[in-house]
Backbone as JSON, one array per atom type, in Angstrom:
{
  "sequence": "XXXXXXXXXXXXXXXXXXXXXXXXXXXXXXXXXXXXXXXXXXXXXXXXXXXXXXXXXXXXXXXXXXXXXXXXXXXXXXXXXXXXXXXXXXXXXXXXXXXXXXXXXXXXXXXXXXXXXXXXXXXXXXXXXXXXXXXXXXXXXXXXXXXXXXXXXXXXXXXX",
  "N": [[-17.38, -69.7, -37.05], [-15.34, -69.98, -38.7], [-16.56, -69.05, -41.54], [-16.95, -66.57, -40.7], [-14.03, -65.85, -40.89], [-13.92, -66.19, -43.33], [-15.7, -64.58, -44.93], [-14.62, -61.65, -44.17], [-12.0, -62.25, -45.12], [-12.4, -62.07, -47.85], [-14.19, -60.0, -48.05], [-11.51, -58.36, -47.48], [-10.23, -58.85, -49.68], [-11.71, -57.9, -52.05], [-11.5, -55.37, -50.73], [-8.8, -54.54, -51.76], [-9.03, -55.34, -54.47], [-9.95, -53.08, -55.52], [-8.76, -51.19, -54.48], [-6.56, -51.57, -55.72], [-7.54, -51.39, -58.79], [-8.0, -48.68, -58.79], [-5.51, -47.32, -58.15], [-4.26, -48.02, -60.82], [-6.39, -46.65, -62.79], [-6.0, -44.09, -61.73], [-2.89, -43.93, -62.33], [-2.66, -44.67, -64.91], [-4.33, -42.71, -65.91], [-2.63, -40.56, -64.92], [0.03, -40.84, -66.93], [-0.78, -40.72, -69.46], [-2.35, -38.48, -69.69], [0.31, -36.23, -69.07], [1.92, -37.26, -71.13], [0.18, -37.21, -73.22], [-1.22, -34.56, -73.33], [0.66, -33.24, -71.92], [0.45, -32.07, -69.57], [0.0, -32.72, -66.08], [-2.22, -34.18, -63.12], [-1.35, -33.63, -60.07], [-1.99, -34.36, -57.7], [-2.64, -36.82, -58.22], [0.02, -39.09, -57.88], [0.36, -38.48, -54.79], [-1.89, -40.05, -54.02], [-2.16, -42.35, -55.37], [0.49, -43.33, -53.65], [-0.66, -43.95, -50.92], [-2.76, -45.46, -51.78], [-1.19, -47.58, -52.35], [0.33, -48.3, -50.41], [-1.43, -49.11, -48.62], [-2.57, -50.96, -49.89], [-0.57, -53.15, -49.96], [0.25, -53.66, -47.19], [-2.79, -55.03, -46.69], [-2.56, -57.06, -48.63], [-0.8, -58.4, -46.76], [-1.66, -59.66, -45.01], [-4.25, -60.64, -46.02], [-2.35, -62.79, -47.34], [-0.81, -64.34, -44.74], [-3.5, -65.0, -44.01], [-4.01, -67.19, -45.67], [-2.13, -69.03, -45.6], [-0.05, -68.17, -47.36], [2.73, -67.1, -46.7], [6.62, -66.88, -47.11], [8.02, -69.78, -45.88], [10.68, -71.84, -43.54], [11.1, -74.76, -43.29], [12.56, -77.37, -43.13], [13.94, -77.68, -40.55], [12.05, -78.35, -38.92], [10.68, -80.69, -39.7], [11.67, -82.4, -38.79], [9.95, -83.6, -36.64], [7.82, -84.99, -34.28], [4.79, -85.04, -35.34], [3.05, -83.89, -32.91], [5.03, -82.36, -31.48], [5.67, -80.64, -33.16], [3.0, -79.11, -33.27], [3.23, -78.19, -31.04], [5.75, -76.65, -30.92], [4.76, -75.07, -33.02], [2.7, -73.26, -32.0], [3.86, -72.34, -30.02], [5.68, -70.59, -32.03], [3.56, -69.22, -32.78], [2.6, -67.55, -30.92], [5.49, -65.9, -30.35], [5.42, -64.81, -32.37], [2.7, -63.14, -32.18], [3.98, -61.44, -30.4], [5.17, -59.69, -31.77], [3.77, -58.73, -33.1], [2.69, -57.19, -31.6], [4.33, -55.42, -31.06], [4.62, -53.87, -33.33], [2.43, -52.63, -33.71], [2.28, -51.45, -31.36], [4.29, -49.31, -32.24], [3.48, -48.39, -34.93], [1.04, -47.45, -34.04], [1.8, -45.14, -31.96], [3.57, -43.35, -33.91], [1.3, -43.14, -35.48], [-0.63, -41.32, -34.15], [1.87, -39.23, -34.19], [2.3, -38.29, -36.68], [-0.51, -37.18, -37.77], [-1.13, -34.66, -37.73], [0.51, -33.93, -39.38], [0.41, -32.95, -42.58], [-0.08, -33.79, -46.25], [2.07, -32.13, -48.67], [0.57, -32.23, -51.43], [-2.02, -32.88, -51.36], [-3.31, -32.57, -49.01], [-3.83, -34.3, -47.25], [-3.28, -36.5, -44.64], [-0.39, -37.47, -43.21], [-0.61, -39.18, -41.36], [-1.91, -41.16, -42.12], [-0.49, -43.8, -43.43], [0.78, -45.09, -41.52], [-1.52, -46.05, -39.8], [-1.9, -47.81, -41.9], [-0.1, -49.91, -41.37], [-0.97, -50.61, -38.48], [-3.37, -50.97, -38.57], [-3.18, -53.52, -40.62], [-1.67, -55.29, -38.5], [-3.2, -55.58, -35.9], [-4.94, -57.6, -37.34], [-3.68, -59.46, -38.37], [-2.72, -60.23, -36.2], [-5.62, -61.11, -34.55], [-5.77, -63.68, -36.33], [-3.89, -65.23, -35.64], [-4.21, -65.47, -32.79], [-6.41, -66.98, -33.42], [-5.65, -69.13, -34.47], [-3.74, -70.4, -32.34], [-5.51, -70.83, -30.65], [-7.11, -72.63, -31.61], [-5.01, -74.76, -31.56], [-4.29, -75.04, -29.05], [-6.35, -76.47, -28.61], [-6.52, -78.45, -30.17], [-4.01, -80.24, -28.92], [-4.9, -80.39, -27.29], [-6.88, -82.31, -27.09], [-5.53, -84.33, -27.75], [-5.2, -84.45, -30.46], [-3.15, -84.34, -33.57], [-3.13, -84.05, -36.07]],
  "CA": [[-15.91, -69.25, -36.9], [-14.3, -70.03, -40.13], [-17.44, -68.65, -42.4], [-16.99, -65.48, -40.55], [-12.91, -65.23, -41.24], [-14.11, -66.4, -45.12], [-16.41, -63.71, -44.6], [-13.6, -60.79, -43.61], [-11.05, -62.29, -45.95], [-13.54, -61.72, -49.35], [-14.48, -58.41, -47.47], [-10.32, -57.48, -47.65], [-9.84, -59.14, -50.91], [-12.63, -56.87, -52.3], [-10.88, -53.85, -51.29], [-7.92, -54.92, -52.36], [-9.12, -55.1, -56.15], [-10.73, -51.59, -55.43], [-7.27, -50.45, -54.15], [-5.9, -51.84, -57.15], [-8.0, -51.08, -59.68], [-8.23, -46.92, -58.54], [-4.34, -46.79, -58.0], [-4.08, -48.08, -61.78], [-6.74, -45.89, -62.9], [-5.25, -42.79, -61.32], [-2.08, -43.39, -62.82], [-2.65, -44.22, -65.99], [-5.14, -41.27, -65.71], [-1.52, -39.16, -65.11], [0.29, -40.96, -67.83], [-1.73, -40.14, -70.41], [-2.12, -36.46, -69.63], [1.82, -36.62, -68.61], [2.56, -37.71, -72.39], [-0.59, -36.69, -74.46], [-1.58, -33.52, -73.27], [2.0, -32.78, -71.39], [-0.07, -31.69, -68.2], [-0.84, -33.98, -64.81], [-2.74, -33.94, -61.87], [-0.34, -33.72, -58.94], [-2.54, -35.36, -56.19], [-2.64, -38.92, -58.48], [1.07, -39.24, -57.34], [0.33, -38.83, -53.2], [-2.65, -40.47, -53.28], [-1.9, -43.63, -55.27], [1.41, -43.65, -52.91], [-0.71, -44.57, -50.1], [-3.31, -46.4, -51.31], [-0.21, -48.56, -52.46], [0.77, -48.68, -48.68], [-2.49, -49.81, -47.79], [-2.91, -52.47, -50.54], [1.05, -53.96, -49.31], [-0.13, -54.4, -45.78], [-3.7, -55.55, -46.47], [-2.27, -58.05, -48.93], [0.3, -59.08, -46.47], [-3.18, -60.22, -43.94], [-4.47, -62.15, -47.2], [-1.02, -63.78, -47.44], [-1.39, -64.77, -43.92], [-4.88, -65.37, -43.49], [-3.96, -68.48, -46.54], [-0.56, -69.6, -44.99], [1.03, -68.42, -48.39], [4.54, -66.35, -46.51], [7.39, -67.86, -46.95], [8.61, -70.53, -44.39], [11.23, -72.67, -44.11], [10.05, -76.28, -42.48], [13.33, -78.24, -43.14], [14.15, -78.25, -39.32], [10.92, -78.97, -38.2], [10.22, -81.52, -40.46], [12.08, -83.96, -38.68], [10.28, -83.26, -35.1], [7.15, -85.63, -34.2], [3.22, -84.55, -34.82], [2.58, -83.19, -31.31], [5.98, -81.34, -31.22], [5.28, -80.12, -34.7], [2.23, -78.24, -33.04], [3.86, -77.21, -30.01], [6.65, -75.61, -31.72], [3.75, -74.01, -34.15], [2.43, -72.29, -30.83], [5.13, -71.22, -29.36], [6.1, -69.42, -32.7], [3.19, -67.96, -32.75], [3.24, -66.96, -29.74], [6.52, -64.83, -30.88], [4.36, -63.77, -33.71], [2.23, -61.87, -31.31], [4.54, -60.12, -29.27], [6.12, -58.97, -32.75], [2.37, -58.15, -33.77], [1.79, -55.79, -30.43], [5.71, -54.25, -30.9], [4.47, -53.27, -34.45], [0.79, -52.15, -33.3], [2.02, -49.99, -30.61], [5.22, -48.5, -32.52], [2.68, -48.05, -35.75], [0.11, -46.39, -33.14], [2.61, -43.94, -31.88], [3.65, -42.83, -35.39], [0.15, -42.7, -36.44], [-0.47, -39.96, -33.8], [2.75, -38.23, -34.48], [1.94, -37.58, -38.0], [-1.82, -37.58, -37.97], [-1.5, -33.66, -37.83], [1.33, -33.61, -40.66], [-0.15, -33.04, -44.44], [1.08, -34.09, -47.66], [1.99, -31.12, -49.7], [-0.38, -31.38, -52.37], [-3.33, -33.4, -51.15], [-3.17, -32.32, -47.83], [-4.14, -35.64, -46.57], [-2.64, -36.89, -42.95], [0.61, -38.36, -43.64], [-0.74, -40.63, -40.42], [-2.61, -42.65, -42.84], [0.37, -44.68, -44.02], [1.01, -45.88, -40.78], [-2.73, -46.28, -39.97], [-2.01, -49.27, -42.22], [-0.02, -50.99, -40.12], [-1.55, -50.87, -37.2], [-5.18, -52.29, -38.97], [-2.92, -55.36, -40.59], [-1.15, -56.14, -37.27], [-3.88, -56.15, -35.39], [-5.93, -58.24, -38.03], [-2.9, -60.74, -38.02], [-2.82, -60.97, -34.04], [-6.4, -62.34, -34.24], [-5.83, -64.74, -36.81], [-2.58, -65.54, -34.45], [-4.93, -65.77, -31.33], [-7.69, -67.71, -34.0], [-4.96, -70.24, -34.7], [-3.12, -70.3, -30.87], [-6.67, -71.43, -29.74], [-7.57, -73.99, -32.57], [-3.83, -75.63, -31.95], [-4.56, -75.88, -28.29], [-7.49, -77.36, -28.45], [-6.16, -79.73, -31.15], [-3.58, -80.84, -28.44], [-6.01, -81.21, -25.56], [-8.07, -83.48, -27.5], [-4.76, -85.29, -28.7], [-5.35, -84.42, -32.34], [-1.66, -83.96, -34.13], [-2.74, -83.62, -37.89]],
  "C": [[-15.06, -68.77, -38.11], [-15.3, -69.13, -41.22], [-17.31, -66.91, -42.09], [-15.21, -64.82, -40.98], [-13.08, -65.81, -43.07], [-14.61, -65.55, -45.4], [-15.39, -61.84, -44.85], [-12.06, -60.9, -45.18], [-11.62, -61.97, -47.54], [-13.5, -60.54, -48.88], [-12.54, -57.45, -48.01], [-9.77, -57.7, -49.07], [-10.53, -57.85, -51.85], [-12.32, -55.63, -51.87], [-9.44, -53.42, -51.67], [-7.58, -54.83, -53.82], [-9.46, -53.94, -56.32], [-9.24, -50.55, -55.32], [-6.59, -50.4, -55.59], [-6.25, -51.03, -58.46], [-7.94, -49.34, -60.13], [-6.6, -46.27, -58.49], [-4.07, -46.91, -60.05], [-4.82, -47.42, -62.94], [-5.9, -44.29, -63.46], [-4.23, -43.09, -62.32], [-1.89, -43.45, -64.37], [-3.34, -43.03, -66.66], [-3.82, -40.26, -66.09], [-0.81, -39.91, -66.55], [-0.4, -40.8, -69.46], [-1.86, -38.68, -70.64], [-0.85, -35.99, -69.58], [1.77, -36.49, -70.05], [1.71, -36.92, -73.56], [-0.91, -35.09, -74.27], [-0.49, -32.41, -72.51], [1.16, -31.37, -69.84], [0.35, -32.84, -67.37], [-1.51, -33.53, -63.52], [-1.7, -34.52, -60.99], [-0.87, -34.94, -57.7], [-2.8, -36.91, -56.43], [-1.89, -39.64, -57.86], [0.8, -39.71, -55.8], [-1.07, -39.87, -53.39], [-2.42, -42.0, -53.51], [-0.35, -44.24, -54.43], [0.76, -44.33, -51.48], [-1.43, -44.97, -50.47], [-2.25, -47.83, -51.59], [0.23, -49.31, -50.91], [0.42, -49.43, -48.67], [-2.95, -51.48, -48.35], [-1.3, -53.31, -50.21], [0.45, -55.08, -47.72], [-1.54, -55.2, -45.69], [-3.19, -56.92, -47.24], [-1.43, -59.12, -48.14], [-1.04, -60.13, -45.18], [-3.66, -61.33, -44.82], [-3.57, -63.25, -47.08], [-1.57, -64.6, -46.18], [-2.19, -65.58, -43.57], [-4.3, -66.84, -44.57], [-2.39, -68.97, -46.27], [0.05, -69.83, -46.18], [2.99, -67.18, -48.21], [5.14, -67.31, -46.27], [7.87, -68.6, -45.55], [9.66, -71.6, -44.65], [10.92, -73.57, -42.71], [11.34, -77.58, -42.13], [13.87, -78.7, -41.53], [12.65, -78.75, -38.25], [10.1, -79.53, -38.8], [10.35, -82.51, -39.47], [12.02, -84.15, -36.98], [8.42, -84.25, -35.47], [5.68, -84.88, -34.45], [2.9, -83.32, -33.57], [4.08, -82.3, -31.0], [5.92, -80.05, -32.26], [4.24, -78.58, -34.38], [2.66, -77.57, -31.66], [4.76, -76.06, -30.59], [5.59, -74.32, -32.45], [3.51, -73.06, -32.95], [3.34, -71.91, -30.03], [6.41, -70.02, -30.56], [5.02, -68.33, -33.01], [2.89, -67.36, -31.75], [4.18, -65.61, -29.96], [6.12, -63.95, -31.47], [3.57, -62.64, -33.4], [2.45, -61.34, -31.35], [4.84, -59.99, -30.37], [4.77, -58.09, -33.35], [2.5, -56.59, -32.96], [3.01, -55.42, -30.84], [5.19, -53.25, -32.24], [3.32, -52.42, -34.45], [1.25, -50.71, -32.29], [3.22, -48.84, -31.26], [4.24, -47.62, -33.52], [1.83, -46.77, -35.05], [0.63, -45.12, -32.92], [2.47, -43.34, -33.07], [2.38, -42.34, -35.67], [-0.12, -41.29, -35.96], [0.01, -39.05, -33.99], [2.32, -37.33, -35.71], [0.63, -37.49, -38.41], [-2.15, -35.63, -38.38], [-0.2, -33.02, -39.17], [0.65, -34.04, -42.23], [0.13, -33.13, -45.33], [0.88, -32.55, -47.99], [0.93, -30.71, -50.46], [-1.57, -32.22, -51.98], [-4.09, -32.92, -49.9], [-3.7, -33.1, -46.51], [-3.33, -35.79, -45.28], [-1.32, -37.49, -42.84], [0.62, -39.86, -42.4], [-1.18, -41.58, -40.95], [-2.13, -43.84, -43.38], [0.42, -45.52, -42.82], [-0.03, -46.58, -39.47], [-2.73, -47.81, -40.11], [-1.25, -50.53, -41.61], [-0.43, -51.53, -39.24], [-2.63, -51.95, -37.57], [-3.92, -53.89, -39.6], [-2.3, -56.05, -39.28], [-2.28, -56.56, -36.61], [-5.23, -57.37, -36.18], [-4.78, -59.85, -38.03], [-2.52, -61.19, -37.2], [-4.15, -61.26, -34.23], [-6.3, -63.05, -35.16], [-4.35, -65.86, -36.17], [-3.1, -66.19, -33.42], [-5.91, -67.14, -31.96], [-7.04, -69.29, -33.85], [-3.94, -71.15, -33.12], [-4.31, -71.37, -30.04], [-7.14, -72.62, -30.35], [-6.26, -75.16, -32.03], [-3.99, -75.99, -30.16], [-5.18, -76.88, -27.98], [-7.41, -78.52, -28.94], [-5.44, -80.78, -30.07], [-4.13, -81.1, -27.46], [-6.57, -82.45, -26.04], [-6.87, -84.67, -27.93], [-4.74, -85.3, -30.34], [-3.84, -83.64, -32.56], [-1.91, -83.62, -35.31], [-3.31, -81.87, -37.69]]
}
């Protein structure tokens, strides 16, 4: 299980690096063309916008996987280790419900905007909503794995 998570994490990191490199090349090329040759490639602005949205959501998955998101633990630190685990499970269930809401709403928006095409590139504008759907599905899977791990640890009496 841990090997699969590491493989998926590395795959997402690789995709993020490719997206960031593509964005950098597109924007740099457009800047050089605009200031050096007084022309530009219009499609690069739309494509880099789409890539930025996908980069943001995939990076959020990576940050969640590595516990890099901001957390306030002042209140939680006062509890016993078992209570911390139980509170962690409760917050994970709440986060899982939030992921469900985001997936549901973004999937609806994806379907609504699938036939709306971007003016220059002709790409479906629903692609941006698909990014949040994919990201929240992946985060939801990570949350489910964390809930299962914490429930097993609580059942065995482990509190660390």
